[in-house]
mmCIF file of C-alpha atoms and ligand atoms in Angstrom:
data_model
loop_
_atom_site.group_PDB
_atom_site.id
_atom_site.type_symbol
_atom_site.label_atom_id
_atom_site.label_comp_id
_atom_site.label_asym_id
_atom_site.label_seq_id
_atom_site.Cartn_x
_atom_site.Cartn_y
_atom_site.Cartn_z
ATOM 1 C CA MET A 1 92.960 127.019 139.457
ATOM 2 C CA THR A 2 92.183 126.914 136.240
ATOM 3 C CA SER A 3 93.562 124.948 134.121
ATOM 4 C CA LEU A 4 94.836 126.492 130.343
ATOM 5 C CA SER A 5 93.361 125.289 127.120
ATOM 6 C CA PRO A 6 94.175 122.791 124.649
ATOM 7 C CA ASP A 7 95.600 126.197 122.999
ATOM 8 C CA GLN A 8 98.007 127.248 125.850
ATOM 9 C CA ILE A 9 99.392 123.895 125.528
ATOM 10 C CA ILE A 10 100.105 122.272 122.346
ATOM 11 C CA ARG A 11 102.074 123.693 120.056
ATOM 12 C CA GLN A 12 101.261 125.849 118.117
ATOM 13 C CA GLU A 13 102.101 124.011 114.963
ATOM 14 C CA ILE A 14 100.568 121.813 115.480
ATOM 15 C CA LEU A 15 97.421 123.482 116.211
ATOM 16 C CA ALA A 16 97.162 124.641 112.983
ATOM 17 C CA LEU A 17 97.399 122.001 110.855
ATOM 18 C CA SER A 18 94.343 119.647 109.039
ATOM 19 C CA ALA A 19 94.074 116.622 110.108
ATOM 20 C CA TYR A 20 95.209 114.213 107.350
ATOM 21 C CA HIS A 21 91.346 113.539 105.894
ATOM 22 C CA VAL A 22 89.900 110.253 105.373
ATOM 23 C CA PRO A 23 86.372 111.076 102.841
ATOM 24 C CA PRO A 24 83.116 108.358 103.738
ATOM 25 C CA ALA A 25 83.699 105.342 101.034
ATOM 26 C CA LYS A 26 80.890 103.201 102.185
ATOM 27 C CA ASP A 27 78.903 102.349 99.056
ATOM 28 C CA MET A 28 81.966 103.913 96.794
ATOM 29 C CA ILE A 29 83.798 102.627 94.531
ATOM 30 C CA LYS A 30 87.122 103.143 96.028
ATOM 31 C CA LEU A 31 89.523 104.254 93.948
ATOM 32 C CA ASP A 32 91.792 107.347 95.777
ATOM 33 C CA ALA A 33 93.839 105.373 98.100
ATOM 34 C CA MET A 34 95.700 103.645 96.156
ATOM 35 C CA GLU A 35 94.809 99.504 97.002
ATOM 36 C CA ASN A 36 95.113 96.567 95.644
ATOM 37 C CA PRO A 37 91.352 95.832 94.315
ATOM 38 C CA TYR A 38 92.478 92.109 94.105
ATOM 39 C CA GLN A 39 91.609 89.663 97.608
ATOM 40 C CA LEU A 40 93.596 86.593 98.827
ATOM 41 C CA PRO A 41 93.526 83.514 96.295
ATOM 42 C CA SER A 42 91.168 80.948 98.915
ATOM 43 C CA PHE A 43 93.653 78.906 99.650
ATOM 44 C CA LEU A 44 95.372 81.874 100.904
ATOM 45 C CA GLY A 45 91.954 82.421 103.153
ATOM 46 C CA GLU A 46 91.444 79.423 104.013
ATOM 47 C CA GLU A 47 95.331 78.836 105.932
ATOM 48 C CA ILE A 48 95.300 82.073 107.389
ATOM 49 C CA THR A 49 91.584 81.551 108.880
ATOM 50 C CA ARG A 50 93.308 78.838 110.394
ATOM 51 C CA ILE A 51 96.701 80.571 111.333
ATOM 52 C CA THR A 52 94.725 82.896 113.014
ATOM 53 C CA ALA A 53 92.477 81.295 115.229
ATOM 54 C CA GLY A 54 94.788 79.813 117.095
ATOM 55 C CA ALA A 55 96.892 82.795 117.872
ATOM 56 C CA HIS A 56 98.599 84.131 121.763
ATOM 57 C CA ILE A 57 96.668 87.390 121.156
ATOM 58 C CA ASN A 58 96.458 87.142 124.790
ATOM 59 C CA ARG A 59 99.470 87.609 124.427
ATOM 60 C CA TYR A 60 102.329 90.072 123.449
ATOM 61 C CA PRO A 61 103.789 90.223 120.209
ATOM 62 C CA ASP A 62 107.148 88.896 119.447
ATOM 63 C CA PRO A 63 108.923 92.276 119.923
ATOM 64 C CA HIS A 64 111.317 91.611 116.792
ATOM 65 C CA ALA A 65 109.673 89.920 114.798
ATOM 66 C CA ALA A 66 112.211 87.298 114.217
ATOM 67 C CA ALA A 67 109.888 84.112 111.851
ATOM 68 C CA LEU A 68 108.104 86.807 110.048
ATOM 69 C CA LYS A 69 112.643 89.397 109.495
ATOM 70 C CA GLU A 70 113.759 85.902 108.228
ATOM 71 C CA THR A 71 111.221 85.446 105.156
ATOM 72 C CA LEU A 72 110.880 89.414 104.049
ATOM 73 C CA ARG A 73 114.435 88.244 103.879
ATOM 74 C CA THR A 74 114.117 85.173 101.717
ATOM 75 C CA SER A 75 111.052 86.453 100.117
ATOM 76 C CA LEU A 76 112.817 89.563 98.927
ATOM 77 C CA SER A 77 116.487 89.220 98.932
ATOM 78 C CA ILE A 78 117.762 92.158 101.012
ATOM 79 C CA PRO A 79 121.154 91.942 101.093
ATOM 80 C CA ASP A 80 123.338 90.403 103.267
ATOM 81 C CA GLY A 81 124.488 93.018 105.759
ATOM 82 C CA MET A 82 121.710 94.893 105.322
ATOM 83 C CA GLU A 83 119.466 94.616 108.672
ATOM 84 C CA ILE A 84 115.572 94.693 108.127
ATOM 85 C CA MET A 85 113.698 97.574 110.963
ATOM 86 C CA LEU A 86 109.468 96.138 110.223
ATOM 87 C CA GLY A 87 107.130 99.396 111.013
ATOM 88 C CA ASN A 88 103.007 99.584 111.528
ATOM 89 C CA GLY A 89 103.047 101.015 108.020
ATOM 90 C CA SER A 90 105.510 102.597 106.697
ATOM 91 C CA ASP A 91 103.728 106.171 107.922
ATOM 92 C CA GLU A 92 105.655 105.179 111.337
ATOM 93 C CA ILE A 93 108.904 104.361 109.671
ATOM 94 C CA ILE A 94 109.033 107.980 108.269
ATOM 95 C CA GLN A 95 108.255 109.165 111.726
ATOM 96 C CA ILE A 96 110.572 106.939 113.396
ATOM 97 C CA ILE A 97 113.291 108.245 111.663
ATOM 98 C CA MET A 98 112.565 111.777 111.731
ATOM 99 C CA LEU A 99 112.257 111.484 115.185
ATOM 100 C CA ALA A 100 115.666 110.642 115.524
ATOM 101 C CA ALA A 101 117.295 112.640 113.440
ATOM 102 C CA ALA A 102 115.040 116.326 114.389
ATOM 103 C CA LYS A 103 117.934 118.626 116.413
ATOM 104 C CA PRO A 104 116.706 121.911 116.614
ATOM 105 C CA GLY A 105 116.926 123.307 112.919
ATOM 106 C CA ALA A 106 117.827 120.004 111.642
ATOM 107 C CA LYS A 107 116.304 120.383 107.985
ATOM 108 C CA LEU A 108 114.384 117.849 105.730
ATOM 109 C CA LEU A 109 114.261 118.604 102.371
ATOM 110 C CA THR A 110 111.507 116.216 100.332
ATOM 111 C CA VAL A 111 110.640 117.157 95.601
ATOM 112 C CA GLU A 112 107.056 118.748 95.896
ATOM 113 C CA PRO A 113 104.517 116.675 94.606
ATOM 114 C CA GLY A 114 105.638 114.180 96.704
ATOM 115 C CA PHE A 115 103.425 112.499 99.551
ATOM 116 C CA ALA A 116 101.378 113.941 102.003
ATOM 117 C CA MET A 117 103.263 113.051 105.075
ATOM 118 C CA PHE A 118 106.758 113.404 104.595
ATOM 119 C CA LYS A 119 106.000 117.144 104.834
ATOM 120 C CA MET A 120 102.901 116.148 107.812
ATOM 121 C CA ILE A 121 105.122 113.895 109.984
ATOM 122 C CA ALA A 122 108.447 116.877 110.040
ATOM 123 C CA THR A 123 105.555 118.951 111.721
ATOM 124 C CA PHE A 124 104.791 116.838 113.714
ATOM 125 C CA THR A 125 108.410 116.221 114.522
ATOM 126 C CA ASN A 126 109.701 119.112 114.302
ATOM 127 C CA MET A 127 112.336 119.172 111.715
ATOM 128 C CA GLU A 128 112.191 121.770 109.247
ATOM 129 C CA TYR A 129 110.763 121.293 106.106
ATOM 130 C CA VAL A 130 112.450 121.672 102.729
ATOM 131 C CA GLY A 131 110.655 121.151 98.924
ATOM 132 C CA ILE A 132 111.586 121.313 96.102
ATOM 133 C CA PRO A 133 109.546 121.880 93.008
ATOM 134 C CA LEU A 134 109.481 118.712 90.317
ATOM 135 C CA ARG A 135 110.094 119.741 86.804
ATOM 136 C CA PRO A 136 106.566 120.548 84.963
ATOM 137 C CA ASP A 137 106.691 116.937 84.170
ATOM 138 C CA PHE A 138 107.098 115.475 87.404
ATOM 139 C CA SER A 139 111.265 114.546 85.940
ATOM 140 C CA LEU A 140 113.433 115.169 88.867
ATOM 141 C CA ASP A 141 115.897 119.356 88.179
ATOM 142 C CA LEU A 142 119.079 117.514 89.266
ATOM 143 C CA ASP A 143 121.028 121.431 89.148
ATOM 144 C CA MET A 144 118.175 122.624 91.494
ATOM 145 C CA MET A 145 117.955 119.015 93.991
ATOM 146 C CA LEU A 146 121.876 119.917 93.999
ATOM 147 C CA THR A 147 122.021 123.489 94.617
ATOM 148 C CA ALA A 148 119.983 122.435 97.461
ATOM 149 C CA ILE A 149 121.329 120.110 99.458
ATOM 150 C CA SER A 150 124.647 122.031 99.817
ATOM 151 C CA HIS A 151 122.320 125.406 100.436
ATOM 152 C CA HIS A 152 120.240 123.589 102.897
ATOM 153 C CA GLN A 153 122.873 120.323 104.242
ATOM 154 C CA PRO A 154 119.450 118.124 104.838
ATOM 155 C CA ALA A 155 120.284 115.709 107.970
ATOM 156 C CA ILE A 156 117.924 113.278 106.175
ATOM 157 C CA LEU A 157 115.338 113.186 101.859
ATOM 158 C CA PHE A 158 113.028 111.845 101.738
ATOM 159 C CA LEU A 159 112.390 110.963 97.762
ATOM 160 C CA ALA A 160 109.401 108.338 96.661
ATOM 161 C CA TYR A 161 109.585 105.929 93.460
ATOM 162 C CA PRO A 162 108.226 105.581 91.422
ATOM 163 C CA ASN A 163 106.817 108.940 92.984
ATOM 164 C CA ASN A 164 103.313 109.519 94.913
ATOM 165 C CA PRO A 165 101.071 111.424 92.690
ATOM 166 C CA SER A 166 103.025 111.298 90.255
ATOM 167 C CA GLY A 167 102.782 108.114 89.695
ATOM 168 C CA ASN A 168 106.566 107.834 88.179
ATOM 169 C CA LEU A 169 109.986 106.557 88.042
ATOM 170 C CA PHE A 170 112.906 109.518 88.979
ATOM 171 C CA ASP A 171 116.122 108.472 86.621
ATOM 172 C CA GLU A 172 118.307 106.896 87.850
ATOM 173 C CA ALA A 173 122.347 108.142 86.999
ATOM 174 C CA ALA A 174 120.156 111.736 89.320
ATOM 175 C CA LEU A 175 119.160 109.165 92.261
ATOM 176 C CA ASN A 176 122.599 108.772 92.408
ATOM 177 C CA LYS A 177 124.486 111.376 91.402
ATOM 178 C CA ILE A 178 122.074 112.740 95.186
ATOM 179 C CA ILE A 179 122.788 109.711 96.748
ATOM 180 C CA GLN A 180 126.454 110.608 96.080
ATOM 181 C CA ILE A 181 126.735 114.257 97.064
ATOM 182 C CA SER A 182 124.057 114.386 100.221
ATOM 183 C CA LYS A 183 125.598 114.818 103.842
ATOM 184 C CA GLY A 184 123.061 113.141 104.868
ATOM 185 C CA LEU A 185 120.849 110.524 105.151
ATOM 186 C CA VAL A 186 117.886 109.493 102.041
ATOM 187 C CA VAL A 187 115.282 107.191 102.059
ATOM 188 C CA ILE A 188 114.403 106.291 99.092
ATOM 189 C CA ASP A 189 110.579 104.643 99.579
ATOM 190 C CA GLU A 190 109.813 101.954 97.606
ATOM 191 C CA ALA A 191 105.620 101.867 98.550
ATOM 192 C CA TYR A 192 105.235 101.002 94.342
ATOM 193 C CA HIS A 193 107.546 99.502 94.019
ATOM 194 C CA PRO A 194 105.719 95.620 92.714
ATOM 195 C CA PHE A 195 104.609 97.936 89.909
ATOM 196 C CA ALA A 196 107.503 99.589 88.947
ATOM 197 C CA GLY A 197 110.341 95.977 89.287
ATOM 198 C CA LYS A 198 113.332 99.344 89.923
ATOM 199 C CA SER A 199 115.025 99.423 92.785
ATOM 200 C CA PHE A 200 117.984 100.807 94.670
ATOM 201 C CA ILE A 201 117.410 97.593 97.197
ATOM 202 C CA GLU A 202 121.163 96.148 95.047
ATOM 203 C CA LYS A 203 123.184 99.396 96.406
ATOM 204 C CA LEU A 204 122.314 99.295 99.809
ATOM 205 C CA PRO A 205 126.010 97.982 100.115
ATOM 206 C CA ASN A 206 127.850 101.392 97.842
ATOM 207 C CA TYR A 207 125.878 104.066 100.105
ATOM 208 C CA PRO A 208 126.811 104.337 103.937
ATOM 209 C CA ASN A 209 123.657 106.988 103.837
ATOM 210 C CA LEU A 210 120.975 105.163 102.430
ATOM 211 C CA LEU A 211 118.336 103.282 103.773
ATOM 212 C CA VAL A 212 114.901 102.047 101.426
ATOM 213 C CA MET A 213 111.737 101.200 102.774
ATOM 214 C CA ARG A 214 108.724 98.786 101.342
ATOM 215 C CA THR A 215 105.324 98.232 102.403
ATOM 216 C CA LEU A 216 102.902 95.503 102.030
ATOM 217 C CA SER A 217 100.190 97.776 101.925
ATOM 218 C CA LYS A 218 100.328 98.835 98.304
ATOM 219 C CA LEU A 219 100.033 94.918 97.382
ATOM 220 C CA GLY A 220 97.419 93.859 99.022
ATOM 221 C CA LEU A 221 98.190 93.785 102.986
ATOM 222 C CA ALA A 222 96.343 97.330 102.928
ATOM 223 C CA GLY A 223 95.251 96.094 106.424
ATOM 224 C CA LEU A 224 97.233 94.472 107.720
ATOM 225 C CA ARG A 225 99.254 97.900 108.445
ATOM 226 C CA LEU A 226 103.358 96.372 107.660
ATOM 227 C CA GLY A 227 105.570 99.312 106.402
ATOM 228 C CA PHE A 228 109.353 97.721 106.738
ATOM 229 C CA LEU A 229 112.732 99.997 105.929
ATOM 230 C CA VAL A 230 116.029 98.316 105.084
ATOM 231 C CA GLY A 231 119.874 99.357 105.270
ATOM 232 C CA ARG A 232 123.470 98.733 107.746
ATOM 233 C CA PRO A 233 123.249 97.439 111.247
ATOM 234 C CA SER A 234 124.661 101.644 112.634
ATOM 235 C CA TRP A 235 121.781 103.099 110.715
ATOM 236 C CA LEU A 236 119.088 100.344 112.482
ATOM 237 C CA TYR A 237 120.395 100.113 115.241
ATOM 238 C CA HIS A 238 119.762 104.140 116.812
ATOM 239 C CA LEU A 239 116.397 103.679 115.478
ATOM 240 C CA GLU A 240 115.428 100.518 117.649
ATOM 241 C CA LYS A 241 115.227 102.087 120.182
ATOM 242 C CA LEU A 242 112.565 104.857 119.165
ATOM 243 C CA ARG A 243 109.870 101.719 117.897
ATOM 244 C CA LEU A 244 107.655 100.602 119.970
ATOM 245 C CA PRO A 245 108.888 97.398 121.264
ATOM 246 C CA TYR A 246 105.085 95.920 120.384
ATOM 247 C CA ASN A 247 103.642 98.332 117.045
ATOM 248 C CA VAL A 248 103.666 94.838 114.939
ATOM 249 C CA ASN A 249 101.126 93.208 116.123
ATOM 250 C CA VAL A 250 100.973 88.954 116.602
ATOM 251 C CA ILE A 251 97.453 88.508 113.710
ATOM 252 C CA THR A 252 99.994 91.158 111.470
ATOM 253 C CA GLN A 253 103.121 89.036 112.059
ATOM 254 C CA LEU A 254 101.547 85.301 111.842
ATOM 255 C CA MET A 255 99.199 86.667 108.370
ATOM 256 C CA ALA A 256 101.819 88.025 106.771
ATOM 257 C CA GLU A 257 104.590 85.526 107.554
ATOM 258 C CA LYS A 258 102.208 83.003 105.844
ATOM 259 C CA ILE A 259 100.946 85.585 103.331
ATOM 260 C CA MET A 260 104.924 85.818 102.564
ATOM 261 C CA GLN A 261 105.085 81.910 101.476
ATOM 262 C CA HIS A 262 103.430 83.321 98.737
ATOM 263 C CA TYR A 263 104.494 86.181 97.282
ATOM 264 C CA ASP A 264 104.796 84.630 93.762
ATOM 265 C CA THR A 265 100.762 84.951 93.705
ATOM 266 C CA LEU A 266 100.926 88.765 95.270
ATOM 267 C CA GLN A 267 102.903 89.327 92.640
ATOM 268 C CA HIS A 268 101.298 87.378 90.314
ATOM 269 C CA GLN A 269 98.005 90.420 91.100
ATOM 270 C CA ALA A 270 100.632 93.507 90.356
ATOM 271 C CA ASP A 271 101.705 91.746 87.431
ATOM 272 C CA ILE A 272 97.468 91.957 86.040
ATOM 273 C CA ILE A 273 97.699 95.964 87.297
ATOM 274 C CA LYS A 274 100.705 96.544 85.821
ATOM 275 C CA GLN A 275 98.182 95.427 82.569
ATOM 276 C CA THR A 276 95.553 96.785 83.426
ATOM 277 C CA ARG A 277 97.397 100.038 83.799
ATOM 278 C CA THR A 278 98.153 100.449 80.134
ATOM 279 C CA LYS A 279 94.626 100.512 79.447
ATOM 280 C CA LEU A 280 93.536 102.557 81.232
ATOM 281 C CA ARG A 281 96.441 104.876 80.525
ATOM 282 C CA ILE A 282 95.242 104.293 76.937
ATOM 283 C CA PHE A 283 91.110 105.321 77.632
ATOM 284 C CA LEU A 284 92.591 108.894 79.486
ATOM 285 C CA GLU A 285 94.634 109.193 76.775
ATOM 286 C CA SER A 286 92.527 109.340 73.913
ATOM 287 C CA LEU A 287 90.269 111.304 75.958
ATOM 288 C CA LYS A 288 89.473 114.884 74.440
ATOM 289 C CA GLY A 289 90.989 118.206 77.070
ATOM 290 C CA VAL A 290 92.719 115.087 78.868
ATOM 291 C CA GLU A 291 95.969 114.924 79.654
ATOM 292 C CA ALA A 292 97.344 110.900 81.077
ATOM 293 C CA TYR A 293 100.682 111.169 82.901
ATOM 294 C CA PRO A 294 103.162 108.538 82.621
ATOM 295 C CA SER A 295 103.174 106.062 85.682
ATOM 296 C CA ASP A 296 104.741 102.821 87.111
ATOM 297 C CA ALA A 297 102.524 102.685 89.851
ATOM 298 C CA ASN A 298 99.188 100.977 90.178
ATOM 299 C CA PHE A 299 97.392 104.725 89.439
ATOM 300 C CA ILE A 300 97.585 107.391 87.403
ATOM 301 C CA LEU A 301 97.843 110.706 87.310
ATOM 302 C CA PHE A 302 96.402 112.588 84.825
ATOM 303 C CA ARG A 303 94.589 116.178 83.695
ATOM 304 C CA LEU A 304 91.075 117.704 82.599
ATOM 305 C CA ASN A 305 89.928 121.391 82.498
ATOM 306 C CA ASN A 306 87.547 121.084 85.647
ATOM 307 C CA ALA A 307 88.551 118.845 87.844
ATOM 308 C CA SER A 308 87.156 119.616 91.177
ATOM 309 C CA HIS A 309 83.676 120.213 89.165
ATOM 310 C CA VAL A 310 84.565 116.303 87.708
ATOM 311 C CA PHE A 311 85.691 114.863 90.820
ATOM 312 C CA LYS A 312 82.424 115.966 92.523
ATOM 313 C CA GLN A 313 80.520 114.512 89.853
ATOM 314 C CA LEU A 314 82.594 111.737 90.015
ATOM 315 C CA GLN A 315 81.110 111.329 93.408
ATOM 316 C CA GLN A 316 78.092 111.749 93.362
ATOM 317 C CA ARG A 317 78.124 108.776 90.622
ATOM 318 C CA ARG A 318 79.509 106.764 93.156
ATOM 319 C CA ILE A 319 82.555 106.831 92.287
ATOM 320 C CA LEU A 320 85.752 108.278 94.436
ATOM 321 C CA VAL A 321 89.614 109.476 93.506
ATOM 322 C CA LYS A 322 91.206 111.802 94.305
ATOM 323 C CA ASN A 323 91.220 115.127 93.749
ATOM 324 C CA LEU A 324 94.512 116.907 93.802
ATOM 325 C CA ASP A 325 93.006 120.094 92.182
ATOM 326 C CA ASN A 326 95.134 123.755 94.356
ATOM 327 C CA SER A 327 96.524 120.744 96.399
ATOM 328 C CA HIS A 328 100.009 122.296 94.689
ATOM 329 C CA PRO A 329 100.733 124.761 91.367
ATOM 330 C CA LEU A 330 101.610 121.877 89.273
ATOM 331 C CA LEU A 331 98.678 119.792 89.851
ATOM 332 C CA LYS A 332 96.112 122.580 88.540
ATOM 333 C CA ASN A 333 93.352 120.387 87.194
ATOM 334 C CA CYS A 334 94.839 116.782 88.627
ATOM 335 C CA LEU A 335 92.936 114.187 89.694
ATOM 336 C CA ARG A 336 94.439 110.846 90.328
ATOM 337 C CA VAL A 337 92.860 106.777 89.898
ATOM 338 C CA THR A 338 94.000 104.085 91.566
ATOM 339 C CA VAL A 339 93.828 100.767 89.086
ATOM 340 C CA GLY A 340 90.683 99.632 90.049
ATOM 341 C CA THR A 341 89.792 95.914 88.388
ATOM 342 C CA PRO A 342 88.509 95.499 84.808
ATOM 343 C CA GLU A 343 84.718 96.559 86.000
ATOM 344 C CA GLU A 344 85.053 99.475 88.219
ATOM 345 C CA ASN A 345 88.103 100.825 85.392
ATOM 346 C CA ASP A 346 85.507 100.359 83.158
ATOM 347 C CA TYR A 347 82.717 102.037 84.553
ATOM 348 C CA PHE A 348 85.617 105.003 85.560
ATOM 349 C CA CYS A 349 85.525 105.304 82.251
ATOM 350 C CA ASN A 350 82.121 104.513 80.803
ATOM 351 C CA THR A 351 81.006 107.715 83.454
ATOM 352 C CA LEU A 352 83.878 109.852 82.834
ATOM 353 C CA GLN A 353 83.883 109.934 78.654
ATOM 354 C CA ASP A 354 80.066 111.266 79.775
ATOM 355 C CA LEU A 355 80.915 113.833 82.350
ATOM 356 C CA ILE A 356 83.504 114.699 79.756
ATOM 357 C CA ALA A 357 80.527 114.917 77.233
ATOM 358 C CA GLU A 358 78.280 116.567 78.921
ATOM 359 C CA ASN A 359 80.608 119.555 80.798
HETATM 360 C C1 PLP B 1 100.772 104.593 100.504
HETATM 361 C C2 PLP B 1 103.174 104.916 100.626
HETATM 362 C C3 PLP B 1 103.289 104.786 101.049
HETATM 363 C C4 PLP B 1 102.469 104.509 103.805
HETATM 364 O O1 PLP B 1 102.452 103.149 103.350
HETATM 365 P P1 PLP B 1 101.819 102.355 104.607
HETATM 366 O O2 PLP B 1 102.580 101.516 104.493
HETATM 367 O O3 PLP B 1 100.736 101.942 103.865
HETATM 368 O O4 PLP B 1 101.997 103.559 106.204
HETATM 369 C C5 PLP B 1 104.094 105.025 101.664
HETATM 370 N N1 PLP B 1 105.393 105.893 101.122
HETATM 371 C C6 PLP B 1 104.553 106.380 99.724
HETATM 372 C C7 PLP B 1 105.036 107.560 98.831
HETATM 373 C C8 PLP B 1 102.938 105.700 99.752
HETATM 374 O O5 PLP B 1 101.946 106.218 98.597
#
């Protein structure tokens, strides 16, 4: 018997996908992935070293991560009556939610341009994807959204708040309206909350169809992989069944618990990033032919002539940003830069200024 080949076994939608591309970053100034550029203060680094040295990595982790959840609950003021579900990054939580809802023909609705993983994971899980365009200034087109919601009746609606890759917070009243008229589940993805200051977490008690997702990745702990979902027990009870029991490892649980007891330290770093964001945007706006969009996140989207060419030239000078040119019609000639340290930002700004002068 000859066996079947991969393309006879693997689903057509998966064969058609291209894998999520992460460019090599060795020796690069990495301003492409919204990482926090700062290390933990040394007192915390030492405490963590001590804790992990004694960790029982011969044992499976606590499947409920009870201690960590308790720390999150107090440090992030989770409303009473709401549960927390932990994920190996919030990407895993997106996948759990979609897996749970992926009945044949069930739809996932989101905005475009938006977070790329929403569409990718819709494909993984066999959900029907619906992407509704934002306005050219990346604000939400409420009328178009309301029409699309009543027409498609999505099982799930995902919105990043602030949005990635545009960096803006959507209008709060518009989001309230969307949650109210949606019959399906609405998930607000607050990955950039530390830089925005606004949240839907305190509105959870008002809406039975709302869940709020957060992550520690953009806060300085991208390497730990910890995301979490907050919402009513009636939702999380079922989602928990799809969470693999040991998805958050021993080291992540111990480290995150300790670090979150010093949440003010991380928030302080985020505040510094917010201040440098303002400087970076003012500089970008001052460059001839550059349009920089307002940001409530730790990155800035900007538009300039010959973006793809400038992107390559930046790369040759060891600066890695994200090239969004050709990723969506509204992002023609757009690049996205993560706010780095003042030194990294200066090097980026000076290099960009030279390149624009040369081109
Ligand atoms: C970065 C990002 C995430 C992913 O976070 P992880 O917790 O690292 O998986 C989720 N949502 C948005 C909008 C992001 O930009």
